[in-house]
JSON list of C-alpha atoms in Angstrom, two decimals:
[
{"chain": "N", "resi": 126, "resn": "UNK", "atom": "CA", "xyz": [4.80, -4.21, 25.43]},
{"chain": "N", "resi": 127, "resn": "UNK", "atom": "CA", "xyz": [6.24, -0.77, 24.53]},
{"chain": "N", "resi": 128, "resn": "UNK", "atom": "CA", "xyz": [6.98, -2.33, 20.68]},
{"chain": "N", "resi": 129, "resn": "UNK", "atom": "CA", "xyz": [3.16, -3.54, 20.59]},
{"chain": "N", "resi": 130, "resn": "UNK", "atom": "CA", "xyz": [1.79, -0.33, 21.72]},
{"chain": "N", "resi": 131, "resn": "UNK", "atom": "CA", "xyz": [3.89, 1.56, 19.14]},
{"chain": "N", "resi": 132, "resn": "UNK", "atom": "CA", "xyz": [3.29, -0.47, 16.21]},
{"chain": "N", "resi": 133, "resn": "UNK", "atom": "CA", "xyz": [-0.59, 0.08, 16.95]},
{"chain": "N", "resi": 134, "resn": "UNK", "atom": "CA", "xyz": [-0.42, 3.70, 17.04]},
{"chain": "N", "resi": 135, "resn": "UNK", "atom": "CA", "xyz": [1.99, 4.06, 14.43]},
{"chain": "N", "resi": 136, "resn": "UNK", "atom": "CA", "xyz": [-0.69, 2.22, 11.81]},
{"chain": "N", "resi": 137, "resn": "UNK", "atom": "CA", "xyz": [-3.60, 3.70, 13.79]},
{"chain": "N", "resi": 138, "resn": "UNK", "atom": "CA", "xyz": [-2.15, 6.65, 12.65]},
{"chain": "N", "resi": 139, "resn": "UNK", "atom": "CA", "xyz": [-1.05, 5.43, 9.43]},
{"chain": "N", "resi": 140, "resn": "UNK", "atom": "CA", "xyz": [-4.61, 4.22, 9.10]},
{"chain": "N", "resi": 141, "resn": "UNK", "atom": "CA", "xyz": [-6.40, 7.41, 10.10]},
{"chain": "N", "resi": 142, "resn": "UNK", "atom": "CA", "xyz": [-4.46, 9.54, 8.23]},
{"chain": "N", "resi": 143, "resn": "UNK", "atom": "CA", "xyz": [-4.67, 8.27, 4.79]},
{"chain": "N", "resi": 144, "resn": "UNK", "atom": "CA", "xyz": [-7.90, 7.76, 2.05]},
{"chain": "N", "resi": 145, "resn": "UNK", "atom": "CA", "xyz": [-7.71, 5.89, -0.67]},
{"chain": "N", "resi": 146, "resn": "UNK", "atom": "CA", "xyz": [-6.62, 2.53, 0.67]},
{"chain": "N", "resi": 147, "resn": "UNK", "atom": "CA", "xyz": [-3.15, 0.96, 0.23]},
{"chain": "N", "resi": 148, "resn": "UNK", "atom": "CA", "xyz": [-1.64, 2.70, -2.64]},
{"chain": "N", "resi": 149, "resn": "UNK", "atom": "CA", "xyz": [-2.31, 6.41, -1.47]},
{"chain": "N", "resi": 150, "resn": "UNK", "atom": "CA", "xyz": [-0.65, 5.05, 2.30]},
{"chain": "N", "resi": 151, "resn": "UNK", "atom": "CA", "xyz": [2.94, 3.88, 0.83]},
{"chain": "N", "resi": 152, "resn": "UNK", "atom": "CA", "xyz": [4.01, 7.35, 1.13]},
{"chain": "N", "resi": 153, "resn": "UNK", "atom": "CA", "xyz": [3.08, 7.52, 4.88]},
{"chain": "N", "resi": 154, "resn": "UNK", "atom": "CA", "xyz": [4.20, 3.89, 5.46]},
{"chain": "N", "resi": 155, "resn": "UNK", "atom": "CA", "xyz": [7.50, 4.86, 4.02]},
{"chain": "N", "resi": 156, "resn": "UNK", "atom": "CA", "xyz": [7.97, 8.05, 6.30]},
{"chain": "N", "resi": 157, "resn": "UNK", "atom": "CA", "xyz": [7.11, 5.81, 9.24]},
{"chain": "N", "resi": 158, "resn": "UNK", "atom": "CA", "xyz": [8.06, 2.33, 8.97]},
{"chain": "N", "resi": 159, "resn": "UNK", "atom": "CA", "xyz": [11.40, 3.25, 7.01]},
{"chain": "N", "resi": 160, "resn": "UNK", "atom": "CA", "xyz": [12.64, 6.91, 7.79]},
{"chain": "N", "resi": 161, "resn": "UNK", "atom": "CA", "xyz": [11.67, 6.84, 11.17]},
{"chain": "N", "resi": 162, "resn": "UNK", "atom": "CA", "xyz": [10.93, 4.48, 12.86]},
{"chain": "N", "resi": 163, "resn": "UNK", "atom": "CA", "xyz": [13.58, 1.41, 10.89]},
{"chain": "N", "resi": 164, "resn": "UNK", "atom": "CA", "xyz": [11.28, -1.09, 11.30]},
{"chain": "N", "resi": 165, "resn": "UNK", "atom": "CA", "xyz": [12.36, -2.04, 8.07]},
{"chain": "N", "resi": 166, "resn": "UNK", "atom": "CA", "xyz": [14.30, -1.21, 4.37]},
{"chain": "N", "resi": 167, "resn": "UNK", "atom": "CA", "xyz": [12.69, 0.67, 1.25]},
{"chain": "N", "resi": 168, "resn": "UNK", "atom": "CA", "xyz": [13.30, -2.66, -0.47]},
{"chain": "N", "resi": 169, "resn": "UNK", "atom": "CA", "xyz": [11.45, -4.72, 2.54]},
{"chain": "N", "resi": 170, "resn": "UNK", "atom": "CA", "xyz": [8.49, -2.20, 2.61]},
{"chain": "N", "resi": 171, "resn": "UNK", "atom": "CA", "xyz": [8.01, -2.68, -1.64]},
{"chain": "N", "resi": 172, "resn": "UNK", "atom": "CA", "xyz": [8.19, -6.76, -1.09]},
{"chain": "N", "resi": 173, "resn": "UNK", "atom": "CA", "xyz": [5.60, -6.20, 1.88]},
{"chain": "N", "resi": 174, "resn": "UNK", "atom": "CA", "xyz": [3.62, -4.19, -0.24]},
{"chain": "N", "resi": 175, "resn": "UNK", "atom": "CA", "xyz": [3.89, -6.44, -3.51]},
{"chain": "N", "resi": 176, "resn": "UNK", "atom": "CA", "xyz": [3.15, -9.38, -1.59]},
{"chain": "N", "resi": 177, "resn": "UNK", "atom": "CA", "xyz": [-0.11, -7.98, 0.05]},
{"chain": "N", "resi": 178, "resn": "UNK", "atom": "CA", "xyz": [-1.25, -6.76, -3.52]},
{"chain": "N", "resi": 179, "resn": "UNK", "atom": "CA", "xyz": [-1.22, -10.96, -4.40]},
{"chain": "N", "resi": 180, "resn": "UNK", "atom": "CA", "xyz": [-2.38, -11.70, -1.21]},
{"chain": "N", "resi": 181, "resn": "UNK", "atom": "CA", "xyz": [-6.03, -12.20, -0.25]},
{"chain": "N", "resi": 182, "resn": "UNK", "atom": "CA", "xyz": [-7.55, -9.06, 1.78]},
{"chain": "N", "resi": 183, "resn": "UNK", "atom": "CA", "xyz": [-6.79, -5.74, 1.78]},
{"chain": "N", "resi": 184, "resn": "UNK", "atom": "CA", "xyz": [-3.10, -4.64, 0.84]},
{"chain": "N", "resi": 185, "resn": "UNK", "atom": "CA", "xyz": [-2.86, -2.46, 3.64]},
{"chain": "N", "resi": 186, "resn": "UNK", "atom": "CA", "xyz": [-3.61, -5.00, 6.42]},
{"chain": "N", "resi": 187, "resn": "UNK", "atom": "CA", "xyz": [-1.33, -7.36, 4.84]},
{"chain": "N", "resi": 188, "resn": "UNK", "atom": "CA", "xyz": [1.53, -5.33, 4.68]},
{"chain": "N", "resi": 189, "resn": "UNK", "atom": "CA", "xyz": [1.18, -3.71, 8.52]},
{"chain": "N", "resi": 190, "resn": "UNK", "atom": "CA", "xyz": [0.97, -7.27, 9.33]},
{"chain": "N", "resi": 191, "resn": "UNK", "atom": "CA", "xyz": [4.24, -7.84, 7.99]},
{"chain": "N", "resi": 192, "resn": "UNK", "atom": "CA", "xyz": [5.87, -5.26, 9.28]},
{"chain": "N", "resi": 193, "resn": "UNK", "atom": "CA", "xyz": [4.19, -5.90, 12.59]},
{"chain": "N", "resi": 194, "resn": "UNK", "atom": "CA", "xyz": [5.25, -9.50, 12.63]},
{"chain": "N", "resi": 195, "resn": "UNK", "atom": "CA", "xyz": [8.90, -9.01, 11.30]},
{"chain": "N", "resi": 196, "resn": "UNK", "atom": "CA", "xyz": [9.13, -6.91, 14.79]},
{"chain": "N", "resi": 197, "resn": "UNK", "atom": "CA", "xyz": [7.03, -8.87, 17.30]},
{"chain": "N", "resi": 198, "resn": "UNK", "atom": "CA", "xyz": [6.00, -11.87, 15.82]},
{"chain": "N", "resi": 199, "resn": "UNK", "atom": "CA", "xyz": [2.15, -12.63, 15.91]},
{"chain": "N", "resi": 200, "resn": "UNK", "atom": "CA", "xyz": [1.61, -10.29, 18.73]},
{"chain": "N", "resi": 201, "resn": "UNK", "atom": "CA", "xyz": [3.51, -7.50, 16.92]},
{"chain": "N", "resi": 202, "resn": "UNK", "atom": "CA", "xyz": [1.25, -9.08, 13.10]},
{"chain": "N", "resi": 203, "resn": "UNK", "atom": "CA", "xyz": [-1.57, -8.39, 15.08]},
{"chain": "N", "resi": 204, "resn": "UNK", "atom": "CA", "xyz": [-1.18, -4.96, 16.93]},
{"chain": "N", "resi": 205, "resn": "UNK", "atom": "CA", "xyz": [-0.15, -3.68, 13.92]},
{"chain": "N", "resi": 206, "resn": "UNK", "atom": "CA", "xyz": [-2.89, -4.98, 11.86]},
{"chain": "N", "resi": 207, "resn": "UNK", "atom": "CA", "xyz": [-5.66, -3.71, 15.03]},
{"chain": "N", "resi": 208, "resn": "UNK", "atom": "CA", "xyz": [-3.97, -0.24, 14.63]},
{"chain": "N", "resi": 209, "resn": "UNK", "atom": "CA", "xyz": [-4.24, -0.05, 10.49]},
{"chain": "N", "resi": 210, "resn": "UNK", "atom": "CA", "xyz": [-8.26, -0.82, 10.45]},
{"chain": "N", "resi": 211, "resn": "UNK", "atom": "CA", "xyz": [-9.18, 0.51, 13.68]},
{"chain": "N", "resi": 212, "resn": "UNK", "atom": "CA", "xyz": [-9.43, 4.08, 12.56]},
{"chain": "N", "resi": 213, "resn": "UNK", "atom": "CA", "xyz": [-11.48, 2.66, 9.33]},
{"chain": "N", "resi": 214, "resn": "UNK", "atom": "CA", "xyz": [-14.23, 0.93, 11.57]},
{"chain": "N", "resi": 215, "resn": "UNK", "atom": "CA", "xyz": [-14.93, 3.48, 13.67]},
{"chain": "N", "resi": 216, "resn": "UNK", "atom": "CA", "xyz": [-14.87, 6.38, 10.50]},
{"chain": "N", "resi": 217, "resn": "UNK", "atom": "CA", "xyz": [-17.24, 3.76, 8.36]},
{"chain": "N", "resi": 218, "resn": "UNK", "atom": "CA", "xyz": [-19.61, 3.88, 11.48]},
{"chain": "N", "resi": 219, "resn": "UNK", "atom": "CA", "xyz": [-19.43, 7.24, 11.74]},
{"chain": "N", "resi": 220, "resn": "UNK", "atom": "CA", "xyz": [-20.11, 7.94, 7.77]},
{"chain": "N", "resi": 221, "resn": "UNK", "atom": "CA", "xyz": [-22.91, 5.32, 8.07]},
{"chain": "N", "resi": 222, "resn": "UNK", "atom": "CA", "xyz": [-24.74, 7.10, 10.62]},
{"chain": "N", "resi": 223, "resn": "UNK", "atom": "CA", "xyz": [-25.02, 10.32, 9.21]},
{"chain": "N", "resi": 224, "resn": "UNK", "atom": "CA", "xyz": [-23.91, 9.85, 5.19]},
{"chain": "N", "resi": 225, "resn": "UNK", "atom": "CA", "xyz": [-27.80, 9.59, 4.79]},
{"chain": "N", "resi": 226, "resn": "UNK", "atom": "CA", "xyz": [-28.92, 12.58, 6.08]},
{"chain": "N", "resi": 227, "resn": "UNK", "atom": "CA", "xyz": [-26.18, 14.68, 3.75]},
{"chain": "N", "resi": 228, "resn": "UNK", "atom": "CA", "xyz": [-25.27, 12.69, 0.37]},
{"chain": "N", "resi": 229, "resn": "UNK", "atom": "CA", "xyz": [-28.01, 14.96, -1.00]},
{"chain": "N", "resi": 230, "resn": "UNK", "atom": "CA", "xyz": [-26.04, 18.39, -0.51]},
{"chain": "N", "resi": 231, "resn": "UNK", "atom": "CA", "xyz": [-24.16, 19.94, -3.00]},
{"chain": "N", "resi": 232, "resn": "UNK", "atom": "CA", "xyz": [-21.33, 20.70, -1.11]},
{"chain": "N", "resi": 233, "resn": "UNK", "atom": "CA", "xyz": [-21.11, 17.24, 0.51]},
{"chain": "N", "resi": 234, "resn": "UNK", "atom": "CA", "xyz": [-20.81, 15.80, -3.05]},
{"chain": "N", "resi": 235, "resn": "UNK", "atom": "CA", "xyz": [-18.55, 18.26, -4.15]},
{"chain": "N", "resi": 236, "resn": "UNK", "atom": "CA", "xyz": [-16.20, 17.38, -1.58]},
{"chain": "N", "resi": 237, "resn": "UNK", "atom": "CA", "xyz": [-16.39, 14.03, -2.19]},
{"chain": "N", "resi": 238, "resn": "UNK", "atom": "CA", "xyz": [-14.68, 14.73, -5.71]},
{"chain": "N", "resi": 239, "resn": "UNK", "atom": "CA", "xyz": [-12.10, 16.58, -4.24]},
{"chain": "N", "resi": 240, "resn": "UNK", "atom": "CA", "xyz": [-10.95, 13.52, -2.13]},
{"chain": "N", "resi": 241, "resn": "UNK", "atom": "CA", "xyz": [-11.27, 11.16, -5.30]},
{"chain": "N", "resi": 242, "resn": "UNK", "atom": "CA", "xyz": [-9.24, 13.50, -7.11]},
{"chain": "N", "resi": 243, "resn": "UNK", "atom": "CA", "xyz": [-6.51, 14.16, -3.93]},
{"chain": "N", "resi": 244, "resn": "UNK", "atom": "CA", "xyz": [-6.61, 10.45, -4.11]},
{"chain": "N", "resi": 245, "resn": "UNK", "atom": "CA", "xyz": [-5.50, 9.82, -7.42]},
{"chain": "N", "resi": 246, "resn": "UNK", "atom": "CA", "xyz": [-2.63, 12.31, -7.26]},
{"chain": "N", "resi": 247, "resn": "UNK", "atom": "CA", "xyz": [-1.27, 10.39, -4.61]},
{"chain": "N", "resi": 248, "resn": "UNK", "atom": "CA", "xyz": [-1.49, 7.31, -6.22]},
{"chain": "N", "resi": 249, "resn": "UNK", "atom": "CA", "xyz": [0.18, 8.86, -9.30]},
{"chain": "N", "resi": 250, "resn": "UNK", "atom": "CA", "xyz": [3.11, 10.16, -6.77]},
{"chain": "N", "resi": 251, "resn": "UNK", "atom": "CA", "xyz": [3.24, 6.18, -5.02]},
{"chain": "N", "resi": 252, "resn": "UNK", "atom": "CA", "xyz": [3.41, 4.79, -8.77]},
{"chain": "N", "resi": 253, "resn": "UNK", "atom": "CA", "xyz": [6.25, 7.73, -9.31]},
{"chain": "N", "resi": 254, "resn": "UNK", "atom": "CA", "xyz": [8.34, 6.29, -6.56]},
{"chain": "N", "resi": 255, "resn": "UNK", "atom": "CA", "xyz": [8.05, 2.78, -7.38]},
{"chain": "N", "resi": 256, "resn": "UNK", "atom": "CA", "xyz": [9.08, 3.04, -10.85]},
{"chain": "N", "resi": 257, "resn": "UNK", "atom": "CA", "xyz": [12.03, 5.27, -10.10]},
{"chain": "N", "resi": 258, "resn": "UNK", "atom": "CA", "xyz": [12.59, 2.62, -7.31]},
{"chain": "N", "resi": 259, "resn": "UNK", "atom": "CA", "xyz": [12.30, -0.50, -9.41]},
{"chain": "N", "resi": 260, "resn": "UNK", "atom": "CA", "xyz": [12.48, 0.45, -12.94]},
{"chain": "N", "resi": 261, "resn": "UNK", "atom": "CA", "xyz": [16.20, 0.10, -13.64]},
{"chain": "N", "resi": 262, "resn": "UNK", "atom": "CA", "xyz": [17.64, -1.50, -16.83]},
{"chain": "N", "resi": 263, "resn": "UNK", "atom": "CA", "xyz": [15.74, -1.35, -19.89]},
{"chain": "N", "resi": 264, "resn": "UNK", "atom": "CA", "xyz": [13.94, -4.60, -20.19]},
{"chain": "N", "resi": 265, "resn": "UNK", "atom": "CA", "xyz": [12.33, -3.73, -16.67]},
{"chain": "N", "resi": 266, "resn": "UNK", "atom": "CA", "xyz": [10.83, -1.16, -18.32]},
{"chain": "N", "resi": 267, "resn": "UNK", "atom": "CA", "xyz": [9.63, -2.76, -21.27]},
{"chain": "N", "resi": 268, "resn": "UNK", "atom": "CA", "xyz": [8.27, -5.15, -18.62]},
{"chain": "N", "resi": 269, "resn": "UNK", "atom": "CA", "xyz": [7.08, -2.92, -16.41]},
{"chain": "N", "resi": 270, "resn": "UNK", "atom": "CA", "xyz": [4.54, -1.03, -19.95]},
{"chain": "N", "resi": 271, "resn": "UNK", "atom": "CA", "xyz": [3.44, -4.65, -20.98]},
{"chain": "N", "resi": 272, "resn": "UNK", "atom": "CA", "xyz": [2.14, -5.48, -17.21]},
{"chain": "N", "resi": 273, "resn": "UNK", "atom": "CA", "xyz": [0.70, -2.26, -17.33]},
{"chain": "N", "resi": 274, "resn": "UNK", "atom": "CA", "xyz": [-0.93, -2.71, -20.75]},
{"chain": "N", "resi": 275, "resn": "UNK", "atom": "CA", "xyz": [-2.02, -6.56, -19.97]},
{"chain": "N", "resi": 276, "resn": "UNK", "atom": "CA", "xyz": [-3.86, -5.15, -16.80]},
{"chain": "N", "resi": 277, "resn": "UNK", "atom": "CA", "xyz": [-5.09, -1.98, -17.66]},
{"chain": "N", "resi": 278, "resn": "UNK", "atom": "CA", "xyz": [-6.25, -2.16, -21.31]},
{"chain": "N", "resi": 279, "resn": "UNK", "atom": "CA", "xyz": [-7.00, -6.37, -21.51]},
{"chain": "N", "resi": 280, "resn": "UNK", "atom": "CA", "xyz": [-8.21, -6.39, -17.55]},
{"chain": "N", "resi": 281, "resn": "UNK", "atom": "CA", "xyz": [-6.41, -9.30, -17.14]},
{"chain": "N", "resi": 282, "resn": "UNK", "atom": "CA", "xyz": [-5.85, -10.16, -12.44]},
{"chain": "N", "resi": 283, "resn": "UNK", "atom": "CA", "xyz": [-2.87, -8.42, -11.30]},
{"chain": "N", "resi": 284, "resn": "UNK", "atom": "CA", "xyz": [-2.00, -12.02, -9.87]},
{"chain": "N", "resi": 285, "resn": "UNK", "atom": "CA", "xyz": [-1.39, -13.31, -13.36]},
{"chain": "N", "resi": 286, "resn": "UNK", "atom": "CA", "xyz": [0.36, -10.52, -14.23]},
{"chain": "N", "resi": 287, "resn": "UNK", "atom": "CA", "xyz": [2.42, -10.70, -11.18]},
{"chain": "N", "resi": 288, "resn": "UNK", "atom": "CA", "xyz": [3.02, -14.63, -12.08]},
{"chain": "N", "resi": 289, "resn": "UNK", "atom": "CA", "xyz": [3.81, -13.58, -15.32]},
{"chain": "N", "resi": 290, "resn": "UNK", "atom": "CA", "xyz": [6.35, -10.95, -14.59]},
{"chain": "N", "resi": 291, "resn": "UNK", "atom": "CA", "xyz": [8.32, -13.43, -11.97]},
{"chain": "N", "resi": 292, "resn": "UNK", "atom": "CA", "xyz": [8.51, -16.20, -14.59]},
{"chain": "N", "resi": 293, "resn": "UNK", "atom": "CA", "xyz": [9.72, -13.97, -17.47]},
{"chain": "N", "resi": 294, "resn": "UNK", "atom": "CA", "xyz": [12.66, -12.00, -14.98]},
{"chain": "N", "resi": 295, "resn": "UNK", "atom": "CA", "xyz": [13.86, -14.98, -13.88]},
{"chain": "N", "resi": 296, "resn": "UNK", "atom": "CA", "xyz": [14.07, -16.06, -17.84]},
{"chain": "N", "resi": 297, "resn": "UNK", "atom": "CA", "xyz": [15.43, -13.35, -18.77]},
{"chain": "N", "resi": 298, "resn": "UNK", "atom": "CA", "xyz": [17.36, -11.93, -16.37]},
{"chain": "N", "resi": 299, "resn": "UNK", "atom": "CA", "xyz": [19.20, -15.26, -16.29]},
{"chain": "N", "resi": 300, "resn": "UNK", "atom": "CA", "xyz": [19.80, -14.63, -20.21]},
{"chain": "N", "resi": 301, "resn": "UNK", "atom": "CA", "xyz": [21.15, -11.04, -19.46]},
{"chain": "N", "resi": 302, "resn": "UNK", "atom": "CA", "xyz": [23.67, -12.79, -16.64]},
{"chain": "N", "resi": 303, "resn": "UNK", "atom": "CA", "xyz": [24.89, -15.37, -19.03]},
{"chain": "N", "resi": 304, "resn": "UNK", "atom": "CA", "xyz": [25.09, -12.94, -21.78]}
]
């Protein structure tokens, strides 16, 4: 019961302490789930993560269910998962209630900026990690541009790009082996 309890307040926290959604939390997740806590690897966390980006639903929910369930099973899937959007619901309640009354103010909208822009720089920093992470021989990161490219400038679903990237490392990093 201990293990249930702490897996929902480590994503409660996890959950209450980051904006932006799943990309701006991989720096927190990492702190907790890896450097502290050991609930699992750097490498574990990044497969979590990848695999709740192709997954249906949000990518944080997927990957504290992961985590959760690796520990506990379901039970452990779904504390974990509780503790992640808990914080979320009762915030979007919250904003709901009074975000009416406010949007209007100069100083409310300014400070909405300064959390879109707080959020992108720690989306640049997650990206930062992952590529020195995961970026390794060359033809990763020829890889890694053309994903980018396919997504960003064609707006092509990161699912087929994901597809796409599996199907052409296996190719080729089966070339690079035999070579």
């Amino acid at each position: 019961m201990k293990l249930l309890w702490d897996l929902y307040r480590t994503f409660f926290t996890i959950g209450a302490m980051t904006f932006g959604g799943g990309y701006a939390m991989l720096p927190m997740l990492e702190r907790e789930v890896v450097n502290k806590r050991k609930w699992s690897t750097q490498e574990e966390l990044l497969d979590y993560f990848a695999i709740g980006q192709c997954t249906p639903g949000i990518i944080a929910v997927n990957t504290a269910t992961f985590v959760g369930y690796k520990e506990k099973g379901v039970a452990g899937g779904i504390a974990a998962t509780l503790g992640v959007v808990s914080p979320s619901i009762v915030i979007i309640v919250l904003i709901a209630m009074v975000l009416e009354n406010f949007m209007h103010i100069a100083w409310v909208q300014h400070a909405f900026a300064g959390i879109r822009v707080a959020v992108c720089a720690l989306i640049v920093s997650s990206v930062v990690k992952l590529v020195k992470s995961n970026v390794k021989k060359h033809w990763h990161i020829a890889l890694a541009l053309c994903a980018f490219a396919v997504v960003a400038l064609l707006g092509l679903s990161p699912v087929w790009v994901v597809i796409g990237c599996v199907v052409l490392s296996v190719i080729f990093g089966k070339k690079v082996q035999n070579a």
